């Protein structure tokens, strides 16, 4: 009998649901929902819409606070986006929530034609981005950034934690035009407050410096990058972490500044397929600006349909857990 396996704590079904906080990690509950409720108190033009997922996108808090401004559209994501576009034409600021797979794959043409082409003021906040659920390809939005980056004029935000999320809400509301934000919901980790960080739409921030590796990351992978950097420091590997919460427009100036004249490997870590996401955007920027790093690697999800299962297992299997990211960087350094 394998006693090592039997001594490990058994993962429950709940481990397949979007809980990305480690045991004992600091968290804040429903940062998106609470921030939207607070903002909407002084902004009567803000309305909330969802496709039968208010509870699972934290929009239920908005519904409780402003029932007359909440619209339950049912399981009809195309209708959700079309209605949001119509409301924006009438001067409202709709926040439309659903799961990222449904908001992008299922409603793509409606976003493209009815919202983005007319540059309407719709804020699409979509939960379960990338590998934040274990329910398999039907729910894993591992290609949402690739899809949405292709839409002209669309701003894309990928927050790291609760602080990023709550600070992003008023800024995307103030931004004129359509926004797609990857939504962290429920009990969301809180990490960036330890780095004197504040969210600025369109800006990347260097959270820590190091001489050997520059980790460029977005979303939950910034949290993983900070963890891996701490682990690698014990092996005398200096890892810098550049957080890019805005995927489009990308802060190319900050990226070029962080790479130019510094002889270190660049690793882009993202909770997304290696096809069409932050990694390819960074590579393109470096090539166009004629900046050559000491090496370049993508620490993203593989270009394949991912398995279903418990999130800790899947994150380790596909290389985006704290430990797996550290192992990948060590291997690339040789």
Tab-separated table of N, CA and C in Angstrom, residues 151-245:
chain	number	residue	atom	x	y	z
A	151	UNK	N	-10.823	42.103	-30.266
A	151	UNK	CA	-11.901	43.061	-30.505
A	151	UNK	C	-11.350	44.480	-30.399
A	152	UNK	N	-11.450	45.277	-31.459
A	152	UNK	CA	-10.908	46.644	-31.417
A	152	UNK	C	-11.572	47.491	-30.329
A	153	UNK	N	-10.763	48.281	-29.636
A	153	UNK	CA	-11.275	49.253	-28.686
A	153	UNK	C	-11.735	48.703	-27.359
A	154	UNK	N	-11.576	47.405	-27.136
A	154	UNK	CA	-12.032	46.797	-25.888
A	154	UNK	C	-10.908	46.818	-24.856
A	155	UNK	N	-11.179	47.375	-23.686
A	155	UNK	CA	-10.222	47.367	-22.593
A	155	UNK	C	-10.375	46.070	-21.804
A	156	UNK	N	-9.246	45.443	-21.442
A	156	UNK	CA	-9.268	44.139	-20.775
A	156	UNK	C	-8.477	44.230	-19.472
A	157	UNK	N	-9.110	43.802	-18.375
A	157	UNK	CA	-8.501	43.878	-17.049
A	157	UNK	C	-8.493	42.485	-16.424
A	158	UNK	N	-7.356	42.122	-15.819
A	158	UNK	CA	-7.191	40.814	-15.178
A	158	UNK	C	-6.636	41.019	-13.774
A	159	UNK	N	-7.508	41.271	-12.772
A	159	UNK	CA	-7.035	41.587	-11.426
A	159	UNK	C	-6.374	40.394	-10.740
A	160	UNK	N	-5.471	40.719	-9.808
A	160	UNK	CA	-4.743	39.685	-9.075
A	160	UNK	C	-5.494	39.217	-7.839
A	161	UNK	N	-6.056	40.164	-7.078
A	161	UNK	CA	-6.586	39.830	-5.762
A	161	UNK	C	-7.774	40.713	-5.412
A	162	UNK	N	-8.173	40.713	-4.142
A	162	UNK	CA	-9.318	41.502	-3.693
A	162	UNK	C	-9.050	42.996	-3.815
A	163	UNK	N	-7.839	43.435	-3.475
A	163	UNK	CA	-7.504	44.853	-3.565
A	163	UNK	C	-7.580	45.336	-5.009
A	164	UNK	N	-6.982	44.585	-5.920
A	164	UNK	CA	-7.020	44.906	-7.343
A	164	UNK	C	-8.468	45.015	-7.826
A	165	UNK	N	-9.285	44.040	-7.431
A	165	UNK	CA	-10.665	43.985	-7.904
A	165	UNK	C	-11.471	45.172	-7.414
A	166	UNK	N	-11.411	45.455	-6.116
A	166	UNK	CA	-12.236	46.537	-5.569
A	166	UNK	C	-11.772	47.900	-6.067
A	167	UNK	N	-10.478	48.068	-6.321
A	167	UNK	CA	-9.998	49.341	-6.851
A	167	UNK	C	-10.263	49.484	-8.345
A	168	UNK	N	-10.363	48.357	-9.047
A	168	UNK	CA	-10.626	48.411	-10.487
A	168	UNK	C	-12.061	48.837	-10.783
A	169	UNK	N	-13.008	48.477	-9.924
A	169	UNK	CA	-14.434	48.729	-10.206
A	169	UNK	C	-14.713	50.199	-10.502
A	170	UNK	N	-14.356	51.160	-9.640
A	170	UNK	CA	-14.653	52.559	-9.974
A	170	UNK	C	-13.896	53.067	-11.195
A	171	UNK	N	-12.719	52.502	-11.441
A	171	UNK	CA	-11.941	52.984	-12.582
A	171	UNK	C	-12.494	52.484	-13.913
A	172	UNK	N	-12.979	51.248	-13.942
A	172	UNK	CA	-13.579	50.793	-15.201
A	172	UNK	C	-14.935	51.469	-15.412
A	173	UNK	N	-15.611	51.827	-14.317
A	173	UNK	CA	-16.869	52.561	-14.450
A	173	UNK	C	-16.626	53.946	-15.020
A	174	UNK	N	-15.517	54.576	-14.645
A	174	UNK	CA	-15.195	55.923	-15.115
A	174	UNK	C	-14.644	55.918	-16.534
A	175	UNK	N	-14.150	54.781	-16.979
A	175	UNK	CA	-13.557	54.693	-18.311
A	175	UNK	C	-14.645	54.700	-19.384
A	176	UNK	N	-14.579	55.591	-20.359
A	176	UNK	CA	-15.597	55.603	-21.420
A	176	UNK	C	-15.365	54.482	-22.426
A	177	UNK	N	-16.341	53.626	-22.596
A	177	UNK	CA	-16.205	52.539	-23.554
A	177	UNK	C	-16.290	51.173	-22.905
A	178	UNK	N	-16.300	50.126	-23.729
A	178	UNK	CA	-16.494	48.767	-23.219
A	178	UNK	C	-15.266	48.225	-22.496
A	179	UNK	N	-15.529	47.456	-21.428
A	179	UNK	CA	-14.465	46.839	-20.639
A	179	UNK	C	-14.834	45.382	-20.379
A	180	UNK	N	-13.852	44.511	-20.525
A	180	UNK	CA	-13.986	43.114	-20.113
A	180	UNK	C	-13.053	42.899	-18.928
A	181	UNK	N	-13.623	42.518	-17.778
A	181	UNK	CA	-12.805	42.255	-16.594
A	181	UNK	C	-12.988	40.813	-16.153
A	182	UNK	N	-11.872	40.117	-15.981
A	182	UNK	CA	-11.911	38.776	-15.405
A	182	UNK	C	-12.238	38.914	-13.920
A	183	UNK	N	-13.262	38.215	-13.485
A	183	UNK	CA	-13.827	38.459	-12.165
A	183	UNK	C	-13.417	37.401	-11.151
A	184	UNK	N	-12.832	37.868	-10.039
A	184	UNK	CA	-12.568	37.013	-8.887
A	184	UNK	C	-13.706	37.214	-7.902
A	185	UNK	N	-14.345	36.129	-7.507
A	185	UNK	CA	-15.533	36.245	-6.670
A	185	UNK	C	-15.412	35.386	-5.412
A	186	UNK	N	-16.359	35.554	-4.483
A	186	UNK	CA	-16.331	34.771	-3.252
A	186	UNK	C	-15.265	35.285	-2.304
A	187	UNK	N	-14.581	34.378	-1.622
A	187	UNK	CA	-13.481	34.738	-0.727
A	187	UNK	C	-12.196	34.851	-1.543
A	188	UNK	N	-11.819	36.087	-1.827
A	188	UNK	CA	-10.711	36.362	-2.743
A	188	UNK	C	-9.442	36.680	-1.941
A	189	UNK	N	-8.309	36.078	-2.298
A	189	UNK	CA	-7.065	36.363	-1.582
A	189	UNK	C	-6.736	37.849	-1.571
A	190	UNK	N	-6.028	38.268	-0.522
A	190	UNK	CA	-5.565	39.646	-0.383
A	190	UNK	C	-4.055	39.607	-0.205
A	191	UNK	N	-3.329	40.095	-1.210
A	191	UNK	CA	-1.863	40.017	-1.171
A	191	UNK	C	-1.175	41.337	-1.522
A	192	UNK	N	-1.768	42.126	-2.405
A	192	UNK	CA	-1.057	43.276	-2.952
A	192	UNK	C	-0.908	44.436	-1.974
A	193	UNK	N	-1.704	44.442	-0.909
A	193	UNK	CA	-1.583	45.520	0.074
A	193	UNK	C	-0.219	45.499	0.767
A	194	UNK	N	0.448	44.362	0.754
A	194	UNK	CA	1.761	44.248	1.382
A	194	UNK	C	2.868	44.889	0.531
A	195	UNK	N	2.525	45.305	-0.691
A	195	UNK	CA	3.533	45.836	-1.614
A	195	UNK	C	3.307	47.314	-1.932
A	196	UNK	N	2.480	47.988	-1.135
A	196	UNK	CA	2.214	49.404	-1.373
A	196	UNK	C	1.575	49.660	-2.725
A	197	UNK	N	0.765	48.721	-3.162
A	197	UNK	CA	0.217	48.742	-4.517
A	197	UNK	C	-1.128	49.456	-4.578
A	198	UNK	N	-1.366	50.143	-5.688
A	198	UNK	CA	-2.699	50.636	-6.002
A	198	UNK	C	-2.946	50.438	-7.490
A	199	UNK	N	-4.169	50.065	-7.813
A	199	UNK	CA	-4.539	49.793	-9.212
A	199	UNK	C	-4.650	51.086	-10.000
A	200	UNK	N	-4.059	51.099	-11.195
A	200	UNK	CA	-4.242	52.189	-12.152
A	200	UNK	C	-4.552	51.570	-13.497
A	201	UNK	N	-5.700	51.899	-14.042
A	201	UNK	CA	-6.098	51.332	-15.322
A	201	UNK	C	-5.056	51.659	-16.394
A	202	UNK	N	-4.588	50.635	-17.079
A	202	UNK	CA	-3.610	50.821	-18.145
A	202	UNK	C	-2.161	50.808	-17.699
A	203	UNK	N	-1.920	50.624	-16.376
A	203	UNK	CA	-0.559	50.692	-15.872
A	203	UNK	C	-0.102	49.364	-15.271
A	204	UNK	N	1.148	48.990	-15.562
A	204	UNK	CA	1.794	47.853	-14.911
A	204	UNK	C	2.612	48.374	-13.741
A	205	UNK	N	2.813	47.527	-12.724
A	205	UNK	CA	3.547	47.941	-11.529
A	205	UNK	C	4.602	46.890	-11.174
A	206	UNK	N	5.835	47.366	-10.919
A	206	UNK	CA	6.902	46.480	-10.455
A	206	UNK	C	6.737	46.289	-8.955
A	207	UNK	N	6.443	45.060	-8.538
A	207	UNK	CA	6.167	44.776	-7.127
A	207	UNK	C	7.412	44.422	-6.344
A	208	UNK	N	8.378	43.795	-6.997
A	208	UNK	CA	9.659	43.480	-6.359
A	208	UNK	C	10.711	43.370	-7.446
A	209	UNK	N	11.973	43.546	-7.060
A	209	UNK	CA	13.056	43.508	-8.036
A	209	UNK	C	13.949	42.300	-7.789
A	210	UNK	N	14.720	41.944	-8.787
A	210	UNK	CA	15.636	40.813	-8.709
A	210	UNK	C	16.499	40.772	-9.946
A	211	UNK	N	17.690	40.220	-9.837
A	211	UNK	CA	18.673	40.303	-10.921
A	211	UNK	C	18.657	39.147	-11.904
A	212	UNK	N	18.031	38.029	-11.548
A	212	UNK	CA	18.151	36.830	-12.378
A	212	UNK	C	16.972	36.603	-13.320
A	213	UNK	N	15.774	36.853	-12.831
A	213	UNK	CA	14.560	36.567	-13.604
A	213	UNK	C	13.580	37.717	-13.446
A	214	UNK	N	12.915	38.064	-14.545
A	214	UNK	CA	11.787	38.991	-14.481
A	214	UNK	C	10.523	38.193	-14.781
A	215	UNK	N	9.653	38.099	-13.780
A	215	UNK	CA	8.363	37.442	-13.953
A	215	UNK	C	7.325	38.506	-14.274
A	216	UNK	N	6.748	38.441	-15.463
A	216	UNK	CA	5.668	39.337	-15.862
A	216	UNK	C	4.379	38.538	-15.756
A	217	UNK	N	3.405	39.054	-15.017
A	217	UNK	CA	2.219	38.248	-14.727
A	217	UNK	C	0.978	39.113	-14.656
A	218	UNK	N	-0.175	38.438	-14.735
A	218	UNK	CA	-1.465	39.094	-14.528
A	218	UNK	C	-2.359	38.143	-13.744
A	219	UNK	N	-3.474	38.685	-13.234
A	219	UNK	CA	-4.448	37.848	-12.549
A	219	UNK	C	-3.846	37.109	-11.368
A	220	UNK	N	-4.378	35.913	-11.102
A	220	UNK	CA	-3.908	35.147	-9.947
A	220	UNK	C	-2.451	34.717	-10.097
A	221	UNK	N	-1.918	34.758	-11.318
A	221	UNK	CA	-0.523	34.351	-11.490
A	221	UNK	C	0.456	35.379	-10.939
A	222	UNK	N	0.007	36.605	-10.722
A	222	UNK	CA	0.870	37.555	-10.022
A	222	UNK	C	1.056	37.099	-8.581
A	223	UNK	N	-0.006	36.621	-7.960
A	223	UNK	CA	0.095	36.057	-6.614
A	223	UNK	C	1.050	34.871	-6.604
A	224	UNK	N	0.910	33.974	-7.565
A	224	UNK	CA	1.796	32.818	-7.662
A	224	UNK	C	3.241	33.259	-7.943
A	225	UNK	N	3.409	34.287	-8.762
A	225	UNK	CA	4.752	34.786	-9.075
A	225	UNK	C	5.436	35.315	-7.818
A	226	UNK	N	4.690	36.043	-6.994
A	226	UNK	CA	5.259	36.564	-5.752
A	226	UNK	C	5.645	35.425	-4.809
A	227	UNK	N	4.807	34.398	-4.763
A	227	UNK	CA	5.110	33.239	-3.914
A	227	UNK	C	6.346	32.507	-4.412
A	228	UNK	N	6.408	32.274	-5.735
A	228	UNK	CA	7.562	31.575	-6.308
A	228	UNK	C	8.839	32.387	-6.130
A	229	UNK	N	8.728	33.709	-6.256
A	229	UNK	CA	9.899	34.574	-6.079
A	229	UNK	C	10.441	34.463	-4.657
A	230	UNK	N	9.545	34.385	-3.691
A	230	UNK	CA	9.962	34.234	-2.298
A	230	UNK	C	10.664	32.894	-2.088
A	231	UNK	N	10.105	31.833	-2.682
A	231	UNK	CA	10.716	30.510	-2.556
A	231	UNK	C	12.097	30.470	-3.210
A	232	UNK	N	12.210	31.052	-4.406
A	232	UNK	CA	13.469	31.017	-5.141
A	232	UNK	C	14.547	31.869	-4.479
A	233	UNK	N	14.138	32.889	-3.731
A	233	UNK	CA	15.124	33.729	-3.042
A	233	UNK	C	15.928	32.916	-2.037
A	234	UNK	N	15.320	31.850	-1.510
A	234	UNK	CA	16.039	30.994	-0.553
A	234	UNK	C	17.121	30.166	-1.243
A	235	UNK	N	17.036	30.068	-2.563
A	235	UNK	CA	18.082	29.407	-3.351
A	235	UNK	C	18.976	30.428	-4.041
A	236	UNK	N	18.930	31.663	-3.543
A	236	UNK	CA	19.748	32.753	-4.088
A	236	UNK	C	19.453	33.062	-5.547
A	237	UNK	N	18.196	32.905	-5.923
A	237	UNK	CA	17.738	33.306	-7.253
A	237	UNK	C	16.907	34.574	-7.082
A	238	UNK	N	17.361	35.670	-7.680
A	238	UNK	CA	16.663	36.949	-7.552
A	238	UNK	C	15.585	37.088	-8.612
A	239	UNK	N	14.347	37.201	-8.194
A	239	UNK	CA	13.209	37.256	-9.121
A	239	UNK	C	12.458	38.567	-8.952
A	240	UNK	N	12.366	39.328	-10.026
A	240	UNK	CA	11.546	40.534	-10.063
A	240	UNK	C	10.147	40.156	-10.533
A	241	UNK	N	9.124	40.874	-10.067
A	241	UNK	CA	7.742	40.599	-10.462
A	241	UNK	C	7.094	41.885	-10.964
A	242	UNK	N	6.672	41.867	-12.221
A	242	UNK	CA	5.957	42.987	-12.834
A	242	UNK	C	4.511	42.573	-13.039
A	243	UNK	N	3.600	43.253	-12.362
A	243	UNK	CA	2.168	42.933	-12.437
A	243	UNK	C	1.511	43.768	-13.537
A	244	UNK	N	0.833	43.088	-14.456
A	244	UNK	CA	0.147	43.753	-15.574
A	244	UNK	C	-1.353	43.497	-15.476
A	245	UNK	N	-2.075	44.254	-14.644
A	245	UNK	CA	-3.502	43.998	-14.499
A	245	UNK	C	-4.327	44.414	-15.705
